[in-house]
CSV table of C-alpha atoms and ligand atoms in Angstrom, one decimal:
chain,number,residue,atom,x,y,z
A,1,UNK,CA,133.8,52.3,75.1
A,2,UNK,CA,135.7,54.8,73.1
A,3,UNK,CA,135.8,58.3,74.1
A,4,UNK,CA,136.5,61.4,71.6
A,5,UNK,CA,136.7,65.1,72.8
A,6,UNK,CA,136.8,67.9,70.5
A,7,UNK,CA,138.4,70.9,72.5
A,8,UNK,CA,140.6,73.7,72.8
A,9,UNK,CA,142.6,72.1,76.0
A,10,UNK,CA,143.2,68.6,75.4
A,11,UNK,CA,145.7,68.4,78.2
A,12,UNK,CA,143.2,69.2,80.7
A,13,UNK,CA,141.0,66.3,79.5
A,14,UNK,CA,144.0,63.8,79.2
A,15,UNK,CA,145.4,64.7,82.7
A,16,UNK,CA,142.0,64.4,84.3
A,17,UNK,CA,140.9,61.0,82.6
A,18,UNK,CA,144.3,59.3,82.9
A,19,UNK,CA,144.2,59.6,86.5
A,20,UNK,CA,142.8,57.3,89.2
A,21,UNK,CA,140.1,54.6,88.1
A,22,UNK,CA,139.5,56.1,84.7
A,23,UNK,CA,143.2,56.0,83.9
A,24,UNK,CA,143.4,52.3,85.0
A,25,UNK,CA,140.7,51.6,82.7
A,26,UNK,CA,142.2,53.4,79.9
A,27,UNK,CA,145.5,51.5,80.4
A,28,UNK,CA,143.8,48.3,80.5
A,29,UNK,CA,141.8,48.6,77.6
A,30,UNK,CA,138.2,49.0,79.0
A,31,UNK,CA,138.2,52.7,77.7
A,32,UNK,CA,139.9,54.7,75.2
A,33,UNK,CA,140.3,58.3,74.8
A,34,UNK,CA,141.1,60.3,72.1
A,35,UNK,CA,141.2,64.1,72.2
A,36,UNK,CA,141.1,66.4,69.0
A,37,UNK,CA,142.4,69.9,69.5
A,38,UNK,CA,139.9,72.3,67.7
A,39,UNK,CA,142.9,74.9,67.3
A,40,UNK,CA,144.9,72.5,64.8
A,41,UNK,CA,141.7,73.2,62.4
A,42,UNK,CA,141.8,76.9,62.2
A,43,UNK,CA,140.9,78.6,59.1
A,44,UNK,CA,143.8,81.2,59.3
A,45,UNK,CA,146.4,78.4,60.2
A,46,UNK,CA,147.6,80.7,63.1
A,47,UNK,CA,145.3,79.0,65.7
A,48,UNK,CA,142.3,81.4,65.9
A,49,UNK,CA,139.3,79.9,65.8
A,50,UNK,CA,136.7,82.6,67.4
A,51,UNK,CA,135.2,85.8,66.3
A,52,UNK,CA,133.2,88.6,67.2
A,53,UNK,CA,129.4,87.8,67.5
A,54,UNK,CA,127.0,89.0,65.4
A,55,UNK,CA,124.8,91.7,66.7
A,56,UNK,CA,127.7,92.7,69.1
A,57,UNK,CA,128.0,91.9,72.7
A,58,UNK,CA,130.7,91.1,74.9
A,59,UNK,CA,133.1,87.8,74.3
A,60,UNK,CA,133.8,85.8,71.4
A,61,UNK,CA,132.2,82.8,69.6
A,62,UNK,CA,134.0,80.1,68.2
A,63,UNK,CA,133.2,79.7,64.7
A,64,UNK,CA,131.5,76.7,62.9
A,65,UNK,CA,133.9,75.7,60.2
A,66,UNK,CA,137.3,74.6,62.7
A,67,UNK,CA,135.0,72.9,64.7
A,68,UNK,CA,133.0,70.8,61.9
A,69,UNK,CA,136.6,70.2,60.1
A,70,UNK,CA,137.8,68.6,63.4
A,71,UNK,CA,134.8,66.6,63.6
A,72,UNK,CA,134.8,65.6,59.8
A,73,UNK,CA,138.5,64.4,60.0
A,74,UNK,CA,137.6,62.6,63.4
A,75,UNK,CA,134.4,60.4,61.9
A,76,UNK,CA,136.3,59.8,58.7
A,77,UNK,CA,139.3,58.3,60.7
A,78,UNK,CA,137.3,56.2,63.0
A,79,UNK,CA,134.7,55.2,60.5
A,80,UNK,CA,131.5,55.7,62.2
A,81,UNK,CA,129.3,58.3,62.9
A,82,UNK,CA,128.7,58.3,66.7
A,83,UNK,CA,126.5,60.5,69.0
A,84,UNK,CA,127.9,63.9,69.7
A,85,UNK,CA,127.4,65.6,73.2
A,86,UNK,CA,127.8,69.5,73.4
A,87,UNK,CA,128.2,70.7,77.0
A,88,UNK,CA,126.4,73.7,77.7
A,89,UNK,CA,124.2,74.9,80.6
A,90,UNK,CA,121.2,75.3,78.2
A,91,UNK,CA,121.3,71.4,77.6
A,92,UNK,CA,119.1,68.6,79.5
A,93,UNK,CA,120.2,68.1,82.8
A,94,UNK,CA,122.6,65.1,83.4
A,95,UNK,CA,121.7,62.5,85.6
A,96,UNK,CA,122.2,58.7,86.5
A,97,UNK,CA,119.8,57.3,83.8
A,98,UNK,CA,121.3,59.6,81.1
A,99,UNK,CA,124.5,58.1,82.2
A,100,UNK,CA,123.2,54.5,82.1
A,101,UNK,CA,121.8,55.0,78.7
A,102,UNK,CA,125.0,56.6,77.3
A,103,UNK,CA,127.1,53.6,78.5
A,104,UNK,CA,125.2,51.7,75.8
A,105,UNK,CA,126.9,53.4,73.3
A,106,UNK,CA,130.2,51.9,71.9
A,107,UNK,CA,131.6,55.5,70.8
A,108,UNK,CA,130.9,58.8,72.0
A,109,UNK,CA,132.2,62.4,71.0
A,110,UNK,CA,132.2,65.0,73.3
A,111,UNK,CA,132.5,68.8,71.9
A,112,UNK,CA,133.6,71.5,74.5
A,113,UNK,CA,133.0,75.0,74.2
A,114,UNK,CA,134.4,78.0,75.6
A,115,UNK,CA,134.3,81.9,75.2
A,116,UNK,CA,130.6,83.0,75.2
A,117,UNK,CA,129.4,80.1,72.8
A,118,UNK,CA,129.5,78.2,69.6
A,119,UNK,CA,128.3,79.3,66.3
A,120,UNK,CA,124.4,77.9,66.5
A,121,UNK,CA,124.9,76.3,62.8
A,122,UNK,CA,127.7,73.6,63.6
A,123,UNK,CA,125.8,72.5,66.6
A,124,UNK,CA,122.6,72.2,64.1
A,125,UNK,CA,124.9,70.2,61.9
A,126,UNK,CA,126.8,67.8,64.0
A,127,UNK,CA,125.4,67.8,67.7
A,128,UNK,CA,122.8,64.8,68.6
A,129,UNK,CA,122.7,65.7,72.5
A,130,UNK,CA,123.0,69.1,74.3
A,131,UNK,CA,123.6,68.3,77.9
A,132,UNK,CA,124.1,70.7,81.2
A,133,UNK,CA,125.7,69.1,84.6
A,134,UNK,CA,123.8,71.4,86.5
A,135,UNK,CA,122.5,75.1,87.0
A,136,UNK,CA,125.7,76.9,87.3
A,137,UNK,CA,127.8,78.5,84.5
A,138,UNK,CA,131.5,76.9,84.1
A,139,UNK,CA,134.5,78.6,82.1
A,140,UNK,CA,133.8,75.7,79.6
A,141,UNK,CA,132.8,72.5,78.7
A,142,UNK,CA,136.1,70.4,79.6
A,143,UNK,CA,135.0,69.6,83.3
A,144,UNK,CA,131.4,69.0,82.4
A,145,UNK,CA,132.8,66.5,79.8
A,146,UNK,CA,134.8,64.5,82.2
A,147,UNK,CA,132.1,64.7,84.8
A,148,UNK,CA,129.7,62.9,82.0
A,149,UNK,CA,132.9,60.2,81.0
A,150,UNK,CA,133.8,59.5,84.6
A,151,UNK,CA,129.6,58.8,85.6
A,152,UNK,CA,129.4,56.6,82.0
A,153,UNK,CA,132.4,55.0,82.8
A,154,UNK,CA,131.4,53.5,86.1
A,155,UNK,CA,128.9,51.5,84.1
A,156,UNK,CA,130.9,50.0,81.2
A,157,UNK,CA,132.1,46.5,82.4
A,158,UNK,CA,135.3,46.0,83.5
A,159,UNK,CA,136.0,49.4,84.6
A,160,UNK,CA,135.1,49.1,88.3
A,161,UNK,CA,136.6,46.0,90.3
A,162,UNK,CA,133.7,43.9,91.9
A,163,UNK,CA,134.7,45.4,95.2
A,164,UNK,CA,134.4,49.2,93.8
A,165,UNK,CA,131.1,48.2,91.6
A,166,UNK,CA,129.3,47.7,95.1
A,167,UNK,CA,130.1,51.0,96.3
A,168,UNK,CA,128.1,54.4,95.5
A,169,UNK,CA,125.0,52.8,95.1
A,170,UNK,CA,123.0,56.2,95.5
A,171,UNK,CA,120.3,56.8,92.8
A,172,UNK,CA,120.6,53.3,91.6
A,173,UNK,CA,117.5,52.1,93.5
A,174,UNK,CA,116.4,55.7,93.8
A,175,UNK,CA,117.6,56.4,97.2
A,176,UNK,CA,120.7,58.5,98.6
A,177,UNK,CA,123.7,56.0,100.1
A,178,UNK,CA,123.4,55.1,104.0
A,179,UNK,CA,126.1,56.5,106.0
A,180,UNK,CA,129.4,54.2,106.0
A,181,UNK,CA,131.8,53.6,109.1
A,182,UNK,CA,134.9,52.0,109.4
A,183,UNK,CA,137.5,51.3,112.3
A,184,UNK,CA,137.8,52.3,114.9
A,185,UNK,CA,134.6,51.7,117.0
A,186,UNK,CA,135.0,55.1,118.9
A,187,UNK,CA,136.8,57.8,117.0
A,188,UNK,CA,136.9,61.3,119.2
A,189,UNK,CA,133.9,60.2,121.2
A,190,UNK,CA,131.8,59.3,118.5
A,191,UNK,CA,130.8,55.4,118.4
A,192,UNK,CA,129.8,53.6,115.2
A,193,UNK,CA,126.1,52.5,115.3
A,194,UNK,CA,125.7,49.4,117.5
A,195,UNK,CA,123.5,47.7,115.0
A,196,UNK,CA,126.8,47.5,112.5
A,197,UNK,CA,128.5,45.9,115.1
A,198,UNK,CA,126.0,43.0,115.7
A,199,UNK,CA,126.7,40.7,112.9
A,200,UNK,CA,122.7,40.7,112.3
A,201,UNK,CA,122.6,40.8,108.8
A,202,UNK,CA,118.8,41.4,108.5
A,203,UNK,CA,118.9,44.6,110.8
A,204,UNK,CA,121.8,45.9,109.1
A,205,UNK,CA,120.1,45.9,106.1
A,206,UNK,CA,117.2,47.5,107.6
A,207,UNK,CA,119.0,49.9,109.5
A,208,UNK,CA,120.8,50.9,106.0
A,209,UNK,CA,117.5,51.3,104.3
A,210,UNK,CA,115.9,53.4,107.0
A,211,UNK,CA,119.1,55.7,106.8
A,212,UNK,CA,118.7,56.0,103.2
A,213,UNK,CA,115.1,56.9,103.5
A,214,UNK,CA,116.1,59.5,106.1
A,215,UNK,CA,118.9,61.2,104.3
A,216,UNK,CA,116.5,61.0,101.0
A,217,UNK,CA,113.8,62.9,102.9
A,218,UNK,CA,116.2,65.3,104.5
A,219,UNK,CA,118.2,66.2,101.7
A,220,UNK,CA,116.5,65.3,98.5
A,221,UNK,CA,112.8,64.9,99.1
A,222,UNK,CA,111.8,65.0,95.5
A,223,UNK,CA,113.6,61.8,94.9
A,224,UNK,CA,111.6,60.1,98.2
A,225,UNK,CA,108.4,61.2,96.3
A,226,UNK,CA,109.4,58.6,93.1
A,227,UNK,CA,110.4,55.8,95.4
A,228,UNK,CA,108.3,52.9,95.6
A,229,UNK,CA,107.9,52.3,99.4
A,230,UNK,CA,107.0,49.0,100.8
A,231,UNK,CA,105.2,48.2,104.3
A,232,UNK,CA,108.6,48.3,106.4
A,233,UNK,CA,109.8,51.9,104.9
A,234,UNK,CA,106.4,53.1,105.4
A,235,UNK,CA,106.5,52.1,109.1
A,236,UNK,CA,110.0,53.6,109.5
A,237,UNK,CA,108.6,56.8,107.8
A,238,UNK,CA,105.5,57.3,110.0
A,239,UNK,CA,107.6,56.3,113.3
A,240,UNK,CA,109.7,59.4,112.4
A,241,UNK,CA,106.5,61.6,111.9
A,242,UNK,CA,105.3,60.0,115.2
A,243,UNK,CA,108.9,60.6,117.2
A,244,UNK,CA,108.6,64.4,115.8
A,245,UNK,CA,105.4,64.9,117.2
A,246,UNK,CA,105.9,63.3,120.7
A,247,UNK,CA,109.3,64.7,121.8
A,248,UNK,CA,109.1,62.6,124.9
A,249,UNK,CA,109.6,59.5,122.6
A,250,UNK,CA,112.6,60.5,120.9
A,251,UNK,CA,114.4,59.8,124.2
A,252,UNK,CA,112.4,56.7,124.8
A,253,UNK,CA,113.0,55.5,121.2
A,254,UNK,CA,115.9,52.9,120.6
A,255,UNK,CA,118.7,54.8,119.6
A,256,UNK,CA,119.2,53.3,116.4
A,257,UNK,CA,119.3,56.1,113.8
A,258,UNK,CA,120.4,59.0,115.9
A,259,UNK,CA,117.5,60.7,117.3
A,260,UNK,CA,118.4,64.2,116.7
A,261,UNK,CA,119.2,63.4,113.1
A,262,UNK,CA,115.5,61.9,112.8
A,263,UNK,CA,113.7,65.1,114.2
A,264,UNK,CA,112.1,66.4,111.2
A,265,UNK,CA,111.2,70.2,110.2
A,266,UNK,CA,107.7,71.4,109.8
A,267,UNK,CA,108.1,71.0,106.3
A,268,UNK,CA,109.7,67.7,106.3
A,269,UNK,CA,106.8,66.7,108.3
A,270,UNK,CA,104.2,68.3,106.1
A,271,UNK,CA,105.9,66.5,103.1
A,272,UNK,CA,105.9,63.0,104.8
A,273,UNK,CA,102.3,63.2,105.9
A,274,UNK,CA,101.1,63.9,102.8
A,275,UNK,CA,103.5,61.1,101.1
A,276,UNK,CA,102.4,58.3,103.7
A,277,UNK,CA,98.8,59.4,103.0
A,278,UNK,CA,98.8,58.2,99.3
B,1,ADE,N1,129.5,74.8,80.2
B,1,ADE,C1,129.6,75.8,81.1
B,1,ADE,N2,128.4,75.5,82.3
B,1,ADE,C2,128.3,74.2,81.9
B,1,ADE,C3,127.3,73.2,82.6
B,1,ADE,N3,126.9,73.8,83.8
B,1,ADE,N4,127.0,72.3,82.0
B,1,ADE,C4,127.6,71.8,80.8
B,1,ADE,N5,128.4,72.7,80.2
B,1,ADE,C5,128.9,73.6,80.6
């Protein structure tokens, strides 16, 4: 995967990407990164690349021509015309599925905007994908570009070691990740859930699946609605409802998933009852 980034702050991208796992992947040749400083394509030669917005209003707008020149110079040099991702809160919201789709590309160009925005005409001319990383406004496109490059890189063969690639499975099967524990068995009075020490792989797998269901229900119910639930999943979710409705059962139940966490709010109960009725 070859990343190209058109930006006013190349050092920000390079410092970020050359660190940790992406840094190792770049050094190992699994990823490549080239930054292009849009300022080098200033029309006036003094580094200025922005101007006042037509129609008035606060802030400055990045001009079309320097960006287009930076882009044309790049595609001529690399000899291909990759997809161009423009980072903007107005774009489609980035998610794991989009990361998987973009990971199939060989080359990707990211265009990072600043100030109040970028002249619309250059976006029409060169951009193939407008992408947002969430409903909040950042000061520029560099951090969103790095977020995307990091998420995409994880799916590029060779970037993660075998050990690393098994981790952070959240979203890969539509559910959030189950909780993890390491030594010691007891830390500040808190015990590791006994099932994880049992050595019974079947029970561990079931417990983890249940925890994923519980977390997804509590934190991201809209994701749970899209997951295919099997008989055992339904049985566990039904048991949560039953235990919540009959508090006596909470203490009577084997404390395998943390009875407190498993008590559902009224809203969660309603959501679950509807889900299980389908
Ligand atoms: N630029 C500023 N805010 C952004 C966001 N939330 N996503 C993508 N690009 C942005």
